[in-house]
Amino acid sequence: MALAFDEFGRPFIILKEQEQKSRLRGLDAQKSNISAGKAVARILRTSLGPKGMDKMLQSPDGDVTITNDGATILEQMDVDNQIAKLMVELSRSQDYEIGDGTTGVVVMAGALLEKAERLLERGIHPIRIAEGYEMASRISVDHLERVANKFEFDESNLEPLIQTCMTTLSSKIVNRCKRSLAEIAVKAVLAVADLERKDVNLDLIKVEGKVGGKLEDTELIYGIVVDKDMSHPQMPKQIEDAKIAILTCPFEPPKPKTKHKVDIDTVEKFQTLRLQEQKYFDDMVQKCKDVGATLVICQWGFDDEANHLLMHRNLPAVRWVGGVELELIAIATGGRIVPRFQELSPEKLGKAGMVREKSFGTTKDRMLYIEHCANSRAVTIFIRGGNKMIIEETKRSLHDALCVARNLIRNNSIVYGGGSAEISCSIAVEAAADRYPGVEQYAIRAFGDALESIPMALAENSGLQPIETLSAVKSQQIKDNNPHFGIDCNDVGTNDMREQNVFETLIGKQQQILLATQVVKMILKIDDVISPSDY
Amino acid sequence: MAIDRIFKDEASEEKGERARMASFVGAMAIADLVKTTLGPKGMDKILQSTGRGREVTVTNDGATILKSLHIDNPAAKVLLDISKVQDDEVGDGTTSVVVLAGELLREAEKLVASKIHPMTIISGFRMAAECARNTLLEKVVDNKADSEKFRSDLLNIAMTTLSSKILSQDKEHFAKLAVDAVMRLNGSTNLESIQIIKKPGGSLKDSFLDEGFILDKKIGIGQPKRIENAKILVANTAMDTDKVKIYGARVRVDSMARVAQIETAEKEKMREKVQKIIGHGINCFVNRQLIYNFPEELFADAGILAIEHADFDGIERLALVTGGEIASTFDNPESVKLGHCDLIEEIMIGEDKLIHFSGVAMGQACTIVLRGASHHVLDEAERSLHDALCVLSQTVNDSRVLLGGGWPEMVMAREVDALAKKTPGKKSLAIEAFSRALLAIPTIIADNAGLDSAELISQLRAEHQNKGCTAGIDVISGSVGDMAERGICEAFKVKQAILLSSTEAAEMILRVDEIITCAPRRREDRMEIFHLFCNPVLRHWIGNGVVVVGGRMLTFKSSNEKPIDFRRAKICSFPIAKVKVLDNNSLSSRASWPLSEGEKEISVRGEKNVWRCHHRNNGV
């Protein structure tokens, strides 16, 4: 009620410049919100599953991205509608938390909204729907816990991990070589994983891409690849058993932070200063040499003279290496980042078995490989591909695969994919619905229906008859009391996802359901939308 | 209740069939555009720039044409990108790769129209591409062991590549030039050591490869114009005012006399430096930076040839050919490696004086001097020669060779066709389509030459039913001929790259079922970014390479939360190159916006918005 009355009965206006704002209230507001949410979900629906299609996005600057990663699509979509922005946020949080299933979560939320709309039309209060959804989501999360399998792997048997990563990759354009990419992802994660603490720091995995070559040339390097070359063209291009000094101080004359001035007023001073300067350069290089370094990696630039001195003393050097890369190099080679020349000491040097410069293609593209490091806990995945878009998409796909592998190491429970988990949850939710007295029962049932939309979309995208396939699978699940039946997207001939080796992580699935429910609840609770009207 | 619009104003969305149509049309249009330049009888295009001067380029190099187009269609941009990658990776086949991708999409469009799902087409294409690649692998010839034969292979490849370019009239001459130049590289793919100097005048035939090295500079006045048995010091050092680099140092004097004293001291310093340089026992000094009058005079007095301001590439090449090292300090003359050459002299090419180093110690680098009637001809000649050099240098490393003249396409088409007949299911239609697309390339080559393509191709196909056939189209005589006999060769690496990247691109475009175009960025925004860069604080950071955000360089967030990529701002007026902007292309990667450790956010006021940028201060 924007119109209120004072004690004399005269109306006054509460909202500022009320007449200039458009406003939606009650059922209209909810419906408009729901339809916006549904519209976003509809865009992503066709991207779900191994046969899902891609979207082409053109950014404001004309760059083209081709992807079927839900989070990326939504992020680059340039969405204006507030509710649509919530959906974008939803898939982003799934991405941050889990890294995979970003499309599924939006499709799920869309389905929940669609079912809610029908209930609203029947006069059920949105809060009751929201509560029903909440209960149902709890039921399904518990149910997932029950049907989940523990899945065993160790360093000698990586096959299960690879299979799971392959499930993730199979929906991307890179599925042509999903096997090799999955292996790369798993090996990379295991290389940096802390199996005792069950944690993986994905920051230690550097994903670097370079156009050219083919996807099959993508490789995992136990070491670091930096997009840099030696500072002097005549320095050696290959160093074996390198001892690396990692510096964050430039090979340049000192720049004290305090303000100072050196005044030159006599010829003697001029000459001493000159000598000092020369000595300074000499000292810098000598210090590096003294501690036994055979390669200098520096965050900053070099003065020409310093550069030549380095070359002259046979000390190869790399300049302008970024901070993050520097850290990775330090981790990989077991060295310490040294901020001052005075602090250089032999034990602070990093060690690498081989450092080499490699050139690519016909242009002046060179990269520096640091391999056989003392500590192989930092690795690089080096992606090759025919064009920029493929490389970007491969990076995203690998990110998903890495996240999945990480989640499995954190928590090795899995549920089966292909929509089987959703169908089984839906059966459980519907069975539970009857036990709830009150209006919520309807909402819970609607939730069960909504869960089916994921397998439905999978079947649709795979070119199967959606309703027929779904009902067949559902009845099969109930009959055999086996939650492993799902949609056979790749036309393999069996519905049993256990045989097809299609898994997803338990936490990922649970998170999807919880996040989708939360957002839907939030949207349902909005009953008033005030926006400045167009001008 | 109608849906409120979800997207921003001006943003648009194309779905399903319409989206697919839009991308097919865009891709085909691009392919058709460059189609006519394919083959030895392909035509050229004139490109006129929109910039000042309306400069004109005449070319038939696919990558050059595509690079200069302003394209709005996203699918077309994919093709553009593959052509660029082809150029960077192997250097030739930039047109073919686009044409093949276009033909694949043309075939795919027919299949989609007859209700075959894109995913089925893709899986068919993949099988076909794999099969085609295996066929090529079977058919390759590798003559690496036989150096005589290998050289003739290289010559043939160079001639085949050049035959479709402006140099085709003198292709033997240039093929020889290119092969000689590449052989000197000893397997390195670093084409920088081959210098191409363009001098208008004369005819293309007058172009030559110089064993030694030519530097496009003049000899200082009063210095010897000819030096025999030269000892060269290659340097990169300041020879103007060798100032004290210690930060915060400044000269403060109280009388004119003192100024004079310090000036003499400075001069003395320079004199000492020159003395040190002379002390190396040299008779030629080449510096990357300027040499001022005073030191130049000193050098002239000592009878030393001093060459100033040789650009960086020139210096590197000179160091390569003469075997010297690039020096910046001169305290230890005994350990600096000097460069040697037998003779330095000033020569004239056309009307320009150049410095010629001959009888050099190391043969890695060399110079090709191109002569021609006009700048346009020279530019195009350079591009053509560059293509040939690229292909050759790649072939030296991967010496597998195929026949040319549409022969590989015919062979692949035959095998792919055979595969289609063996494959059950709808996929076979896609495989068949792939083989048709392959055939389109020789068809276009024949069409461009004004030949009866239908007749020729059917003849060729019949011939190719026999195993081991070496027939292809001989465009010059306009008939089917034996490619092995005519010595028409192509590098395997080029063909493979064409095949793989065009299939990959076609696949990408086929997978798309929706195109979302964001509202184009407003011009004012760009202007504002431009003004931002005039902000002295920001410039300081950039100049010092300090603004680093998680490995990527400076990115901006405008007040409406959208990340803005400043590379788009197209500003070249000041040196941002120092921070190596190319460092990170993954602006779209997520998790980029939260601040990471050691970064702080700084707001800078632009004209309209307040910009926040992440500033990483690495202990400086």
Short mmCIF file of C-alpha atoms in Angstrom, two decimals, chain B residues 36 115 139 179 199 225 242 245 298 308 381 385 390 413 452-453 466 477 526 536 547 549 570 578 617:
data_model
loop_
_atom_site.label_atom_id
_atom_site.label_comp_id
_atom_site.label_asym_id
_atom_site.label_seq_id
_atom_site.Cartn_x
_atom_site.Cartn_y
_atom_site.Cartn_z
CA THR B 36 37.88 -17.19 -55.61
CA LYS B 115 15.96 -33.55 -40.42
CA LYS B 139 50.19 -42.00 -48.27
CA VAL B 179 64.83 -23.18 -49.90
CA LYS B 199 63.27 -1.89 -52.15
CA LYS B 225 83.30 3.00 -46.11
CA ASP B 242 75.30 7.86 -20.14
CA LYS B 245 71.02 5.50 -13.04
CA LEU B 298 85.76 9.66 -31.25
CA GLU B 308 73.83 3.62 -34.64
CA ALA B 381 55.62 -10.54 -52.64
CA LEU B 385 57.54 -15.41 -49.68
CA CYS B 390 56.86 -20.81 -43.15
CA ALA B 413 37.38 -38.47 -50.55
CA ASP B 452 35.24 -27.39 -66.86
CA SER B 453 35.29 -28.58 -63.30
CA ASN B 466 42.94 -47.46 -59.23
CA SER B 477 47.62 -27.26 -69.00
CA ARG B 526 35.66 3.25 -24.72
CA PRO B 536 48.87 9.65 -14.44
CA VAL B 547 48.90 -3.57 -11.70
CA VAL B 549 45.39 -9.15 -10.97
CA LYS B 570 42.52 -0.14 -28.57
CA LYS B 578 55.90 -3.60 -21.20
CA ASN B 617 51.42 -4.58 -4.84
#
